[in-house]
Amino acid sequence: MTDKKETQLTINSILEENVFLKQVLNKIEQVVWVQDLSTERIIYVSPVFKSLWGRPPEDLFTNPEILIRSVHPEDRVQVLAAKPHKDSGPINLKYRILHPNGQLRWISARSFIIKDPNEGYDYLFHIAQDITAQKNVELILNNTADRLREQFRLSHKMSLARKPGDVLKILMSAQGLRAAQQSTLLFFNNPAVGPTDGVELTAIWQAGKPDSPWESETDLYEDLAFLELLHPRQTLMISDITSDPRISSQMYEILGEIKITSMAIFPLFMLGQWLGVLIVYFENEQNINHNELRNLKVLINQLTITLFNLKLLDVEEKSRQIAEHANEIKTEFLAMISHELRTPLTSIIGFTTTLLAENITWNPNEQRDFIQTIYQEAVRLQELIDHLLDLSRLDVGLLPIQLRPESLQKIFQDASSQLQILSEKHQLTINLPDQLPKVNVDARRIVQVLVNLVKNASTYAPEGTEINITAKLRSEFIQINVKDEGPGIPLTDRKIVFKAFMRGKGNENGFPKGAGLGLAICKGLVDAHGGRIWIRNTKSPGTTIAFTIPLVTLSTPVTVAKTEK
């Protein structure tokens, strides 16, 4: 035993007292320590150990277990197993250690056995160095390579997709979006104007659920406070909706329905046009780091390109169909207008001729019936002519619009008699909140909008069903909803029904045919007030048409008028 101690002292003296060797061990970045395999004791530790492991070398002499306890738990098994044997060569190993200051460091170590040929003792030499910086660069390069591979793979898959929903589903498989609960693609009805002219819910993705909007999602996208969050060039990340002052109480309530905590809003920009946005919702608080955000922007650019191309193909197809049926539509329109004008005229002329016949004497009741019919047909003819005149004046901006502060309750009172007559075979309910602020409108024209919408509802909804009118405050506007329980308007028809002389497919299924002017006039009148009109996406059956009218503000002129020249 005495001989062995002498050998250990000899090793220490060689390493410590040899001036040249000691300078080398103190200057190099590598840490050196020596272990006596027979006793498992550490017999030498170079001074650099403290800078790397964060502990003085003396601690290692008294407690060699410090070495293994400082190794990251995930790497301990491989470190314990990687011990060289007498007949094996050196072992190289890379593992992580936890520094006392909380830092994680990567170590590259080389271990080998040296045998004392005279005494027969075995010593395990370790040489280790800090490769954290090198490993971090390696990790960055690996992550970059992984992101590039993901970008290429997903971009290729998106370019092959043919439906917006499929494109969105592919995007949501990206690494940075896998924590999302759901996402929504919104395209603007008019990219030149932006979100304030209305948005179209193009596609929805939900994690592990059927792809459908939640109960109040449409309300969220109609909220002007929400639309003000959108920006054409900047990505918006809201980590916690409970503490963000931009989230209104109404928005918070809607998002709370699906337990949303965070959301990210990405603009979809293409060829100088702001086409829409991608909204990603997270159930838990979420932050997207700079590198991940840059990766996602590349994928979202590809998504935008693919969706833009799909829209171009769709527009091209629709344009081709419209061109093919242009003559057909023109002929049908002329026939329809001729019919709409001739029918009341035929009745008027027929009943007038009958009353003027000299060889027949009619009693007073019969005469009154004939005159009543003549009157009704004349009113019908006047209504059609008024619609045509209104539409032509709206097209050139000459329809008189007298804007004044008005009470919404007063407007509904003025319209009540007409609305009751139109809905006499239905259940008309009107729900207006108390103490609504005044609106800046031409009351007569807003009554005309309400009458046209209720007339449409009563025409297409089955008798006895409910026609419901509601109003709610929306920032600087009041939104009015007219809901019926009819067959609804197909998604493909929801844009064309607001164009003059265009009717939805419902008119081909046994419903009365009209001139297709009512909704076009409603749109023109609402636009003239600075509002907008659209068909809401709701889960309930039937059709809900919504329109907005502006509130009276401090900057509202007392009277603004457009007059005919």
Tab-separated table of C-alpha atoms in Angstrom, residues 61-512:
chain	number	residue	atom	x	y	z
A	61	PHE	CA	-10.849	15.115	-4.532
A	62	THR	CA	-13.222	14.759	-1.600
A	63	ASN	CA	-16.309	13.836	-3.592
A	64	PRO	CA	-15.703	12.271	-7.046
A	65	GLU	CA	-19.492	11.806	-7.504
A	66	ILE	CA	-19.665	15.506	-8.373
A	67	LEU	CA	-18.656	14.531	-11.892
A	68	ILE	CA	-21.630	12.247	-12.615
A	69	ARG	CA	-24.120	14.386	-10.682
A	70	SER	CA	-23.253	17.398	-12.829
A	71	VAL	CA	-24.013	15.441	-16.035
A	72	HIS	CA	-27.417	16.151	-17.578
A	73	PRO	CA	-29.907	13.423	-16.504
A	74	GLU	CA	-30.535	12.432	-20.111
A	75	ASP	CA	-26.817	11.816	-20.694
A	76	ARG	CA	-25.876	10.042	-17.445
A	77	VAL	CA	-26.470	6.504	-18.692
A	78	GLN	CA	-24.163	6.877	-21.684
A	79	VAL	CA	-21.459	8.523	-19.520
A	80	LEU	CA	-21.627	5.726	-16.934
A	81	ALA	CA	-21.486	3.084	-19.650
A	82	ALA	CA	-18.586	4.713	-21.518
A	83	LYS	CA	-15.680	3.535	-19.343
A	84	PRO	CA	-12.565	2.268	-21.107
A	85	HIS	CA	-11.248	-1.202	-20.303
A	86	LYS	CA	-7.666	-2.322	-19.970
A	87	ASP	CA	-7.562	-3.827	-23.418
A	88	SER	CA	-9.701	-1.196	-25.178
A	89	GLY	CA	-8.587	1.991	-26.843
A	90	PRO	CA	-9.484	5.551	-25.865
A	91	ILE	CA	-13.184	6.502	-25.640
A	92	ASN	CA	-14.502	9.776	-27.041
A	93	LEU	CA	-17.761	11.128	-25.701
A	94	LYS	CA	-19.935	14.243	-25.971
A	95	TYR	CA	-22.388	15.049	-23.210
A	96	ARG	CA	-24.041	17.940	-21.348
A	97	ILE	CA	-23.307	19.208	-17.849
A	98	LEU	CA	-25.320	21.549	-15.642
A	99	HIS	CA	-23.154	24.413	-14.356
A	100	PRO	CA	-23.949	25.684	-10.826
A	101	ASN	CA	-25.037	29.028	-12.357
A	102	GLY	CA	-27.802	27.238	-14.262
A	103	GLN	CA	-26.094	27.195	-17.660
A	104	LEU	CA	-26.096	24.113	-19.827
A	105	ARG	CA	-22.690	23.285	-21.283
A	106	TRP	CA	-21.584	20.735	-23.826
A	107	ILE	CA	-18.424	18.727	-23.085
A	108	SER	CA	-16.194	16.764	-25.429
A	109	ALA	CA	-14.194	14.248	-23.388
A	110	ARG	CA	-11.512	11.653	-24.173
A	111	SER	CA	-10.779	8.899	-21.642
A	112	PHE	CA	-7.968	6.334	-21.698
A	113	ILE	CA	-6.095	4.002	-19.298
A	114	ILE	CA	-2.404	4.282	-18.497
A	115	LYS	CA	-0.706	1.314	-16.841
A	116	ASP	CA	2.329	1.656	-14.582
A	117	PRO	CA	4.634	-1.068	-15.981
A	118	ASN	CA	6.727	-1.219	-12.803
A	119	GLU	CA	4.048	-1.360	-10.116
A	120	GLY	CA	1.115	-2.708	-12.181
A	121	TYR	CA	-1.303	0.068	-11.209
A	122	ASP	CA	-3.958	1.392	-13.648
A	123	TYR	CA	-4.845	5.070	-13.929
A	124	LEU	CA	-7.762	6.558	-15.882
A	125	PHE	CA	-6.899	9.823	-17.582
A	126	HIS	CA	-9.674	12.236	-18.683
A	127	ILE	CA	-9.214	15.182	-21.009
A	128	ALA	CA	-12.317	17.356	-21.487
A	129	GLN	CA	-13.082	20.677	-23.157
A	130	ASP	CA	-16.069	23.028	-23.507
A	131	ILE	CA	-17.671	22.745	-26.962
A	132	THR	CA	-20.876	24.646	-26.106
A	133	ALA	CA	-20.313	27.356	-28.727
A	134	GLN	CA	-19.540	24.767	-31.399
A	135	LYS	CA	-22.593	22.702	-30.399
A	136	ASN	CA	-24.864	25.750	-30.474
A	137	VAL	CA	-23.709	26.555	-33.995
A	138	GLU	CA	-24.276	22.930	-34.933
A	139	LEU	CA	-27.784	23.009	-33.450
A	140	ILE	CA	-28.567	26.242	-35.290
A	141	LEU	CA	-27.367	24.739	-38.562
A	142	ASN	CA	-29.383	21.567	-37.937
A	143	ASN	CA	-32.501	23.571	-37.092
A	144	THR	CA	-31.999	25.706	-40.178
A	145	ALA	CA	-31.632	22.606	-42.313
A	146	ASP	CA	-34.761	21.097	-40.739
A	147	ARG	CA	-36.716	24.295	-41.412
A	148	LEU	CA	-35.524	24.408	-45.016
A	149	ARG	CA	-36.550	20.784	-45.521
A	150	GLU	CA	-39.939	21.526	-43.947
A	151	GLN	CA	-40.384	24.625	-46.115
A	152	PHE	CA	-39.620	22.672	-49.262
A	153	ARG	CA	-41.841	19.734	-48.315
A	154	LEU	CA	-44.873	21.774	-47.232
A	155	SER	CA	-44.522	24.338	-50.031
A	156	HIS	CA	-44.528	21.525	-52.564
A	157	LYS	CA	-47.615	19.922	-50.994
A	158	MET	CA	-49.444	23.261	-50.858
A	159	SER	CA	-48.702	23.971	-54.519
A	160	LEU	CA	-50.449	20.699	-55.436
A	161	ALA	CA	-53.573	21.330	-53.317
A	162	ARG	CA	-56.742	22.442	-55.094
A	163	LYS	CA	-58.953	23.579	-52.216
A	164	PRO	CA	-58.295	26.377	-49.679
A	165	GLY	CA	-59.165	24.021	-46.811
A	166	ASP	CA	-56.523	21.513	-47.965
A	167	VAL	CA	-53.893	24.256	-48.302
A	168	LEU	CA	-54.624	25.466	-44.756
A	169	LYS	CA	-54.482	21.926	-43.358
A	170	ILE	CA	-51.017	21.403	-44.868
A	171	LEU	CA	-49.747	24.684	-43.414
A	172	MET	CA	-51.001	23.816	-39.934
A	173	SER	CA	-48.761	20.731	-39.879
A	174	ALA	CA	-45.717	23.043	-39.679
A	175	GLN	CA	-43.598	22.688	-36.538
A	176	GLY	CA	-44.312	26.216	-35.308
A	177	LEU	CA	-48.101	25.796	-35.524
A	178	ARG	CA	-48.617	22.358	-33.997
A	179	ALA	CA	-49.687	23.830	-30.657
A	180	ALA	CA	-52.584	25.665	-32.324
A	181	GLN	CA	-56.173	24.843	-31.454
A	182	GLN	CA	-57.609	26.202	-34.684
A	183	SER	CA	-57.059	28.653	-37.521
A	184	THR	CA	-59.138	30.636	-39.986
A	185	LEU	CA	-58.472	32.049	-43.440
A	186	LEU	CA	-60.200	35.357	-44.123
A	187	PHE	CA	-60.212	36.952	-47.570
A	188	PHE	CA	-61.384	40.515	-48.069
A	189	ASN	CA	-64.407	41.169	-50.262
A	190	ASN	CA	-62.552	44.145	-51.703
A	191	PRO	CA	-58.728	43.972	-51.331
A	192	ALA	CA	-58.397	47.575	-52.507
A	193	VAL	CA	-60.412	48.749	-49.481
A	194	GLY	CA	-59.295	46.167	-46.912
A	195	PRO	CA	-61.224	44.487	-44.086
A	196	THR	CA	-63.723	47.333	-43.541
A	197	ASP	CA	-65.637	46.346	-46.689
A	198	GLY	CA	-66.311	42.877	-45.339
A	199	VAL	CA	-64.469	39.578	-45.100
A	200	GLU	CA	-65.138	36.133	-46.505
A	201	LEU	CA	-64.502	33.140	-44.272
A	202	THR	CA	-62.588	31.074	-46.833
A	203	ALA	CA	-61.378	28.067	-44.824
A	204	ILE	CA	-61.232	26.755	-41.256
A	205	TRP	CA	-58.936	24.252	-39.561
A	206	GLN	CA	-59.551	22.752	-36.117
A	207	ALA	CA	-57.330	20.332	-34.205
A	208	GLY	CA	-59.102	16.983	-34.037
A	209	LYS	CA	-62.547	18.459	-34.774
A	210	PRO	CA	-64.823	18.974	-37.785
A	211	ASP	CA	-63.865	22.135	-39.627
A	212	SER	CA	-66.703	24.538	-38.845
A	213	PRO	CA	-66.892	27.995	-37.207
A	214	TRP	CA	-67.833	28.242	-33.565
A	215	GLU	CA	-71.116	29.838	-32.555
A	216	SER	CA	-70.035	33.502	-32.505
A	217	GLU	CA	-67.014	33.428	-34.804
A	218	THR	CA	-68.815	35.440	-37.487
A	219	ASP	CA	-69.617	38.120	-34.880
A	220	LEU	CA	-65.887	38.440	-34.162
A	221	TYR	CA	-65.045	39.164	-37.805
A	222	GLU	CA	-67.843	41.735	-38.017
A	223	ASP	CA	-66.526	43.633	-34.989
A	224	LEU	CA	-64.766	46.800	-36.147
A	225	ALA	CA	-62.527	46.711	-33.055
A	226	PHE	CA	-61.231	43.327	-34.221
A	227	LEU	CA	-60.768	44.503	-37.812
A	228	GLU	CA	-58.648	47.391	-36.514
A	229	LEU	CA	-56.114	44.809	-35.254
A	230	LEU	CA	-55.367	43.727	-38.815
A	231	HIS	CA	-52.354	45.210	-40.602
A	232	PRO	CA	-51.240	44.685	-44.215
A	233	ARG	CA	-47.532	44.330	-43.458
A	234	GLN	CA	-47.115	43.336	-39.820
A	235	THR	CA	-47.683	40.045	-38.036
A	236	LEU	CA	-49.574	40.511	-34.770
A	237	MET	CA	-48.867	38.156	-31.855
A	238	ILE	CA	-51.115	38.492	-28.803
A	239	SER	CA	-49.668	36.223	-26.128
A	240	ASP	CA	-52.372	36.790	-23.526
A	241	ILE	CA	-55.764	38.190	-24.519
A	242	THR	CA	-56.651	38.837	-20.869
A	243	SER	CA	-53.988	41.525	-20.483
A	244	ASP	CA	-53.882	43.047	-23.976
A	245	PRO	CA	-55.683	46.441	-24.044
A	246	ARG	CA	-56.554	45.998	-27.741
A	247	ILE	CA	-58.933	43.127	-26.912
A	248	SER	CA	-62.382	44.572	-26.197
A	249	SER	CA	-64.750	42.970	-23.701
A	250	GLN	CA	-66.943	41.733	-26.551
A	251	MET	CA	-63.969	40.160	-28.347
A	252	TYR	CA	-62.810	38.554	-25.078
A	253	GLU	CA	-66.258	37.070	-24.534
A	254	ILE	CA	-66.361	35.587	-28.048
A	255	LEU	CA	-62.833	34.145	-27.818
A	256	GLY	CA	-63.669	32.760	-24.397
A	257	GLU	CA	-66.256	30.448	-25.964
A	258	ILE	CA	-63.444	28.218	-27.221
A	259	LYS	CA	-61.020	29.028	-24.373
A	260	ILE	CA	-58.544	31.011	-26.452
A	261	THR	CA	-55.529	32.519	-24.650
A	262	SER	CA	-53.197	33.535	-27.498
A	263	MET	CA	-53.580	34.314	-31.164
A	264	ALA	CA	-51.392	35.246	-34.117
A	265	ILE	CA	-52.594	37.226	-37.140
A	266	PHE	CA	-50.562	36.915	-40.355
A	267	PRO	CA	-51.271	39.226	-43.333
A	268	LEU	CA	-51.678	37.631	-46.760
A	269	PHE	CA	-49.980	39.976	-49.231
A	270	MET	CA	-49.514	39.322	-52.931
A	271	LEU	CA	-48.508	41.535	-55.884
A	272	GLY	CA	-49.029	44.712	-53.900
A	273	GLN	CA	-52.483	43.622	-52.742
A	274	TRP	CA	-53.569	42.880	-49.188
A	275	LEU	CA	-55.764	39.872	-49.891
A	276	GLY	CA	-56.689	38.838	-46.354
A	277	VAL	CA	-55.318	37.347	-43.148
A	278	LEU	CA	-54.577	34.028	-41.494
A	279	ILE	CA	-55.629	33.897	-37.837
A	280	VAL	CA	-54.172	31.166	-35.615
A	281	TYR	CA	-55.690	30.525	-32.177
A	282	PHE	CA	-53.921	28.891	-29.216
A	283	GLU	CA	-55.564	27.517	-26.087
A	284	ASN	CA	-52.428	28.060	-23.969
A	285	GLU	CA	-50.210	31.125	-23.767
A	286	GLN	CA	-47.941	31.073	-26.785
A	287	ASN	CA	-44.918	32.989	-28.068
A	288	ILE	CA	-43.312	32.499	-31.471
A	289	ASN	CA	-39.586	33.259	-31.546
A	290	HIS	CA	-37.940	35.254	-34.312
A	291	ASN	CA	-36.455	32.259	-36.161
A	292	GLU	CA	-39.716	30.330	-36.088
A	293	LEU	CA	-41.639	33.402	-37.236
A	294	ARG	CA	-39.301	33.824	-40.184
A	295	ASN	CA	-39.831	30.189	-41.126
A	296	LEU	CA	-43.617	30.550	-40.870
A	297	LYS	CA	-43.611	33.666	-43.049
A	298	VAL	CA	-41.974	31.680	-45.851
A	299	LEU	CA	-44.706	29.045	-45.613
A	300	ILE	CA	-47.457	31.660	-45.381
A	301	ASN	CA	-46.080	33.348	-48.507
A	302	GLN	CA	-46.425	30.003	-50.278
A	303	LEU	CA	-49.949	29.626	-48.890
A	304	THR	CA	-50.809	33.102	-50.230
A	305	ILE	CA	-49.405	32.295	-53.677
A	306	THR	CA	-51.348	29.030	-53.835
A	307	LEU	CA	-54.616	30.618	-52.691
A	308	PHE	CA	-54.127	33.539	-55.076
A	309	ASN	CA	-53.647	31.116	-57.978
A	310	LEU	CA	-56.713	29.128	-56.910
A	311	LYS	CA	-58.743	32.329	-56.846
A	312	LEU	CA	-57.478	33.273	-60.301
A	313	LEU	CA	-58.523	29.863	-61.598
A	314	ASP	CA	-61.909	30.257	-59.928
A	315	VAL	CA	-62.399	33.760	-61.359
A	316	GLU	CA	-61.354	32.543	-64.793
A	317	GLU	CA	-63.832	29.685	-64.638
A	318	LYS	CA	-66.649	31.939	-63.487
A	319	SER	CA	-65.789	34.550	-66.126
A	320	ARG	CA	-65.908	31.874	-68.788
A	321	GLN	CA	-69.306	30.695	-67.576
A	322	ILE	CA	-70.629	34.260	-67.456
A	323	ALA	CA	-69.349	34.935	-70.973
A	324	GLU	CA	-70.959	31.751	-72.275
A	325	HIS	CA	-74.316	32.716	-70.772
A	326	ALA	CA	-74.155	36.456	-71.496
A	327	ASN	CA	-76.629	36.312	-74.380
A	328	GLU	CA	-78.822	33.954	-72.416
A	329	ILE	CA	-78.933	36.354	-69.453
A	330	LYS	CA	-79.625	39.331	-71.707
A	331	THR	CA	-82.516	37.550	-73.376
A	332	GLU	CA	-83.887	36.397	-70.037
A	333	PHE	CA	-83.572	39.897	-68.585
A	334	LEU	CA	-85.431	41.504	-71.485
A	335	ALA	CA	-88.126	38.864	-71.264
A	336	MET	CA	-88.415	39.314	-67.505
A	337	ILE	CA	-88.639	43.110	-67.643
A	338	SER	CA	-91.161	42.887	-70.451
A	339	HIS	CA	-93.208	40.466	-68.371
A	340	GLU	CA	-92.928	42.561	-65.212
A	341	LEU	CA	-94.075	45.678	-67.087
A	342	ARG	CA	-96.719	44.017	-69.257
A	343	THR	CA	-98.428	42.023	-66.497
A	344	PRO	CA	-99.751	44.990	-64.484
A	345	LEU	CA	-100.463	46.974	-67.666
A	346	THR	CA	-102.477	44.083	-69.086
A	347	SER	CA	-104.530	43.887	-65.892
A	348	ILE	CA	-105.085	47.648	-65.794
A	349	ILE	CA	-106.126	47.841	-69.439
A	350	GLY	CA	-108.311	44.722	-69.153
A	351	PHE	CA	-110.250	45.841	-66.094
A	352	THR	CA	-110.526	49.425	-67.362
A	353	THR	CA	-111.944	48.191	-70.690
A	354	THR	CA	-114.394	46.002	-68.807
A	355	LEU	CA	-115.623	48.926	-66.699
A	356	LEU	CA	-115.995	51.135	-69.785
A	357	ALA	CA	-118.032	48.548	-71.706
A	358	GLU	CA	-121.407	50.207	-72.596
A	359	ASN	CA	-123.389	46.997	-72.960
A	360	ILE	CA	-122.720	45.781	-69.399
A	361	THR	CA	-123.909	47.276	-66.139
A	362	TRP	CA	-121.804	46.484	-63.031
A	363	ASN	CA	-123.085	46.804	-59.505
A	364	PRO	CA	-121.100	49.024	-57.048
A	365	ASN	CA	-119.370	46.096	-55.290
A	366	GLU	CA	-118.126	44.636	-58.577
A	367	GLN	CA	-116.938	48.056	-59.726
A	368	ARG	CA	-115.061	48.496	-56.440
A	369	ASP	CA	-113.319	45.097	-56.884
A	370	PHE	CA	-112.238	46.040	-60.394
A	371	ILE	CA	-110.975	49.454	-59.270
A	372	GLN	CA	-109.133	47.833	-56.345
A	373	THR	CA	-107.377	45.445	-58.753
A	374	ILE	CA	-106.482	48.332	-61.065
A	375	TYR	CA	-105.056	50.228	-58.096
A	376	GLN	CA	-102.974	47.260	-56.904
A	377	GLU	CA	-101.543	46.651	-60.368
A	378	ALA	CA	-100.756	50.356	-60.747
A	379	VAL	CA	-98.916	50.312	-57.405
A	380	ARG	CA	-96.990	47.248	-58.545
A	381	LEU	CA	-96.061	48.987	-61.799
A	382	GLN	CA	-95.061	52.151	-59.958
A	383	GLU	CA	-92.889	50.134	-57.578
A	384	LEU	CA	-91.030	48.510	-60.456
A	385	ILE	CA	-90.505	51.843	-62.210
A	386	ASP	CA	-89.350	53.429	-58.943
A	387	HIS	CA	-86.877	50.586	-58.448
A	388	LEU	CA	-85.495	51.028	-61.955
A	389	LEU	CA	-85.191	54.784	-61.463
A	390	ASP	CA	-83.582	54.405	-58.043
A	391	LEU	CA	-81.088	51.908	-59.404
A	392	SER	CA	-80.122	54.112	-62.345
A	393	ARG	CA	-79.715	57.134	-60.041
A	394	LEU	CA	-77.616	55.120	-57.602
A	395	ASP	CA	-75.347	54.016	-60.426
A	396	VAL	CA	-74.525	57.626	-61.324
A	397	GLY	CA	-74.650	58.973	-57.756
A	398	LEU	CA	-77.711	61.180	-58.277
A	399	LEU	CA	-80.162	59.610	-55.837
A	400	PRO	CA	-81.165	62.267	-53.261
A	401	ILE	CA	-79.838	61.279	-49.819
A	402	GLN	CA	-80.663	63.666	-46.948
A	403	LEU	CA	-78.545	62.662	-43.920
A	404	ARG	CA	-79.865	63.769	-40.538
A	405	PRO	CA	-79.582	62.569	-36.928
A	406	GLU	CA	-82.431	60.101	-36.448
A	407	SER	CA	-83.635	57.733	-33.741
A	408	LEU	CA	-83.630	54.091	-34.840
A	409	GLN	CA	-86.849	53.518	-32.870
A	410	LYS	CA	-88.494	56.346	-34.865
A	411	ILE	CA	-87.338	54.803	-38.164
A	412	PHE	CA	-88.926	51.476	-37.209
A	413	GLN	CA	-92.123	53.246	-36.179
A	414	ASP	CA	-92.286	54.863	-39.634
A	415	ALA	CA	-91.746	51.475	-41.278
A	416	SER	CA	-94.042	49.453	-38.980
A	417	SER	CA	-97.241	49.677	-41.062
A	418	GLN	CA	-95.488	48.503	-44.234
A	419	LEU	CA	-93.576	45.784	-42.392
A	420	GLN	CA	-96.768	44.463	-40.767
A	421	ILE	CA	-98.558	44.270	-44.132
A	422	LEU	CA	-95.629	42.490	-45.776
A	423	SER	CA	-95.317	39.956	-42.944
A	424	GLU	CA	-99.021	39.357	-42.253
A	425	LYS	CA	-98.576	35.642	-42.997
A	426	HIS	CA	-95.460	35.406	-40.811
A	427	GLN	CA	-94.419	36.128	-37.238
A	428	LEU	CA	-92.554	39.434	-37.258
A	429	THR	CA	-90.455	40.173	-34.151
A	430	ILE	CA	-88.379	43.315	-33.711
A	431	ASN	CA	-85.829	43.497	-30.869
A	432	LEU	CA	-84.105	46.849	-30.441
A	433	PRO	CA	-81.843	47.581	-27.443
A	434	ASP	CA	-82.931	50.462	-25.242
A	435	GLN	CA	-81.243	53.852	-25.511
A	436	LEU	CA	-79.432	53.269	-28.776
A	437	PRO	CA	-77.505	56.353	-29.937
A	438	LYS	CA	-78.841	58.301	-32.907
A	439	VAL	CA	-77.836	57.402	-36.434
A	440	ASN	CA	-76.872	59.743	-39.275
A	441	VAL	CA	-79.182	58.583	-42.078
A	442	ASP	CA	-81.888	59.434	-44.563
A	443	ALA	CA	-84.750	57.821	-42.627
A	444	ARG	CA	-86.923	57.369	-45.715
A	445	ARG	CA	-84.165	55.417	-47.486
A	446	ILE	CA	-83.442	53.190	-44.466
A	447	VAL	CA	-87.176	52.410	-44.281
A	448	GLN	CA	-86.913	51.439	-47.953
A	449	VAL	CA	-84.036	49.046	-47.120
A	450	LEU	CA	-86.013	47.450	-44.266
A	451	VAL	CA	-89.115	47.079	-46.433
A	452	ASN	CA	-87.153	45.428	-49.257
A	453	LEU	CA	-85.460	42.980	-46.880
A	454	VAL	CA	-88.685	42.016	-45.090
A	455	LYS	CA	-90.446	41.658	-48.437
A	456	ASN	CA	-87.721	39.248	-49.592
A	457	ALA	CA	-87.970	37.300	-46.341
A	458	SER	CA	-91.743	36.985	-46.530
A	459	THR	CA	-91.508	35.900	-50.168
A	460	TYR	CA	-89.104	33.007	-49.603
A	461	ALA	CA	-89.794	31.915	-46.004
A	462	PRO	CA	-92.683	29.462	-45.408
A	463	GLU	CA	-95.891	30.951	-44.051
A	464	GLY	CA	-96.151	30.985	-40.268
A	465	THR	CA	-92.368	31.095	-39.727
A	466	GLU	CA	-90.588	33.879	-37.891
A	467	ILE	CA	-88.962	36.952	-39.411
A	468	ASN	CA	-86.688	38.416	-36.756
A	469	ILE	CA	-85.110	41.884	-36.818
A	470	THR	CA	-82.398	42.765	-34.291
A	471	ALA	CA	-79.923	45.619	-33.841
A	472	LYS	CA	-76.633	45.943	-31.975
A	473	LEU	CA	-73.981	48.607	-31.486
A	474	ARG	CA	-70.786	48.081	-33.520
A	475	SER	CA	-68.152	50.731	-32.746
A	476	GLU	CA	-69.203	53.776	-34.856
A	477	PHE	CA	-72.086	51.917	-36.512
A	478	ILE	CA	-75.322	50.141	-35.661
A	479	GLN	CA	-75.713	46.723	-37.246
A	480	ILE	CA	-79.229	45.584	-38.159
A	481	ASN	CA	-79.930	41.897	-38.858
A	482	VAL	CA	-82.982	40.613	-40.744
A	483	LYS	CA	-83.326	36.855	-40.269
A	484	ASP	CA	-85.831	34.465	-41.834
A	485	GLU	CA	-86.410	30.705	-41.759
A	486	GLY	CA	-86.462	30.175	-45.503
A	487	PRO	CA	-84.309	27.854	-47.644
A	488	GLY	CA	-81.249	30.081	-47.341
A	489	ILE	CA	-78.979	31.445	-50.052
A	490	PRO	CA	-76.201	29.141	-51.329
A	491	LEU	CA	-72.623	30.328	-50.772
A	492	THR	CA	-72.109	30.541	-54.530
A	493	ASP	CA	-74.982	33.047	-54.857
A	494	ARG	CA	-74.195	35.295	-51.896
A	495	LYS	CA	-72.221	37.811	-53.903
A	496	ILE	CA	-74.315	37.954	-57.045
A	497	VAL	CA	-77.665	38.521	-55.283
A	498	PHE	CA	-76.608	42.101	-54.521
A	499	LYS	CA	-76.118	42.795	-58.236
A	500	ALA	CA	-78.959	44.220	-60.330
A	501	PHE	CA	-81.148	41.707	-62.179
A	502	MET	CA	-79.349	38.760	-60.581
A	503	ARG	CA	-81.438	36.267	-58.620
A	504	GLY	CA	-80.344	33.285	-56.542
A	505	LYS	CA	-81.064	29.684	-57.479
A	506	GLY	CA	-83.951	29.657	-55.028
A	507	ASN	CA	-86.002	31.378	-57.700
A	508	GLU	CA	-85.771	28.240	-59.788
A	509	ASN	CA	-87.349	26.053	-57.111
A	510	GLY	CA	-90.965	27.164	-57.172
A	511	PHE	CA	-90.522	30.584	-55.582
A	512	PRO	CA	-91.977	33.723	-57.161
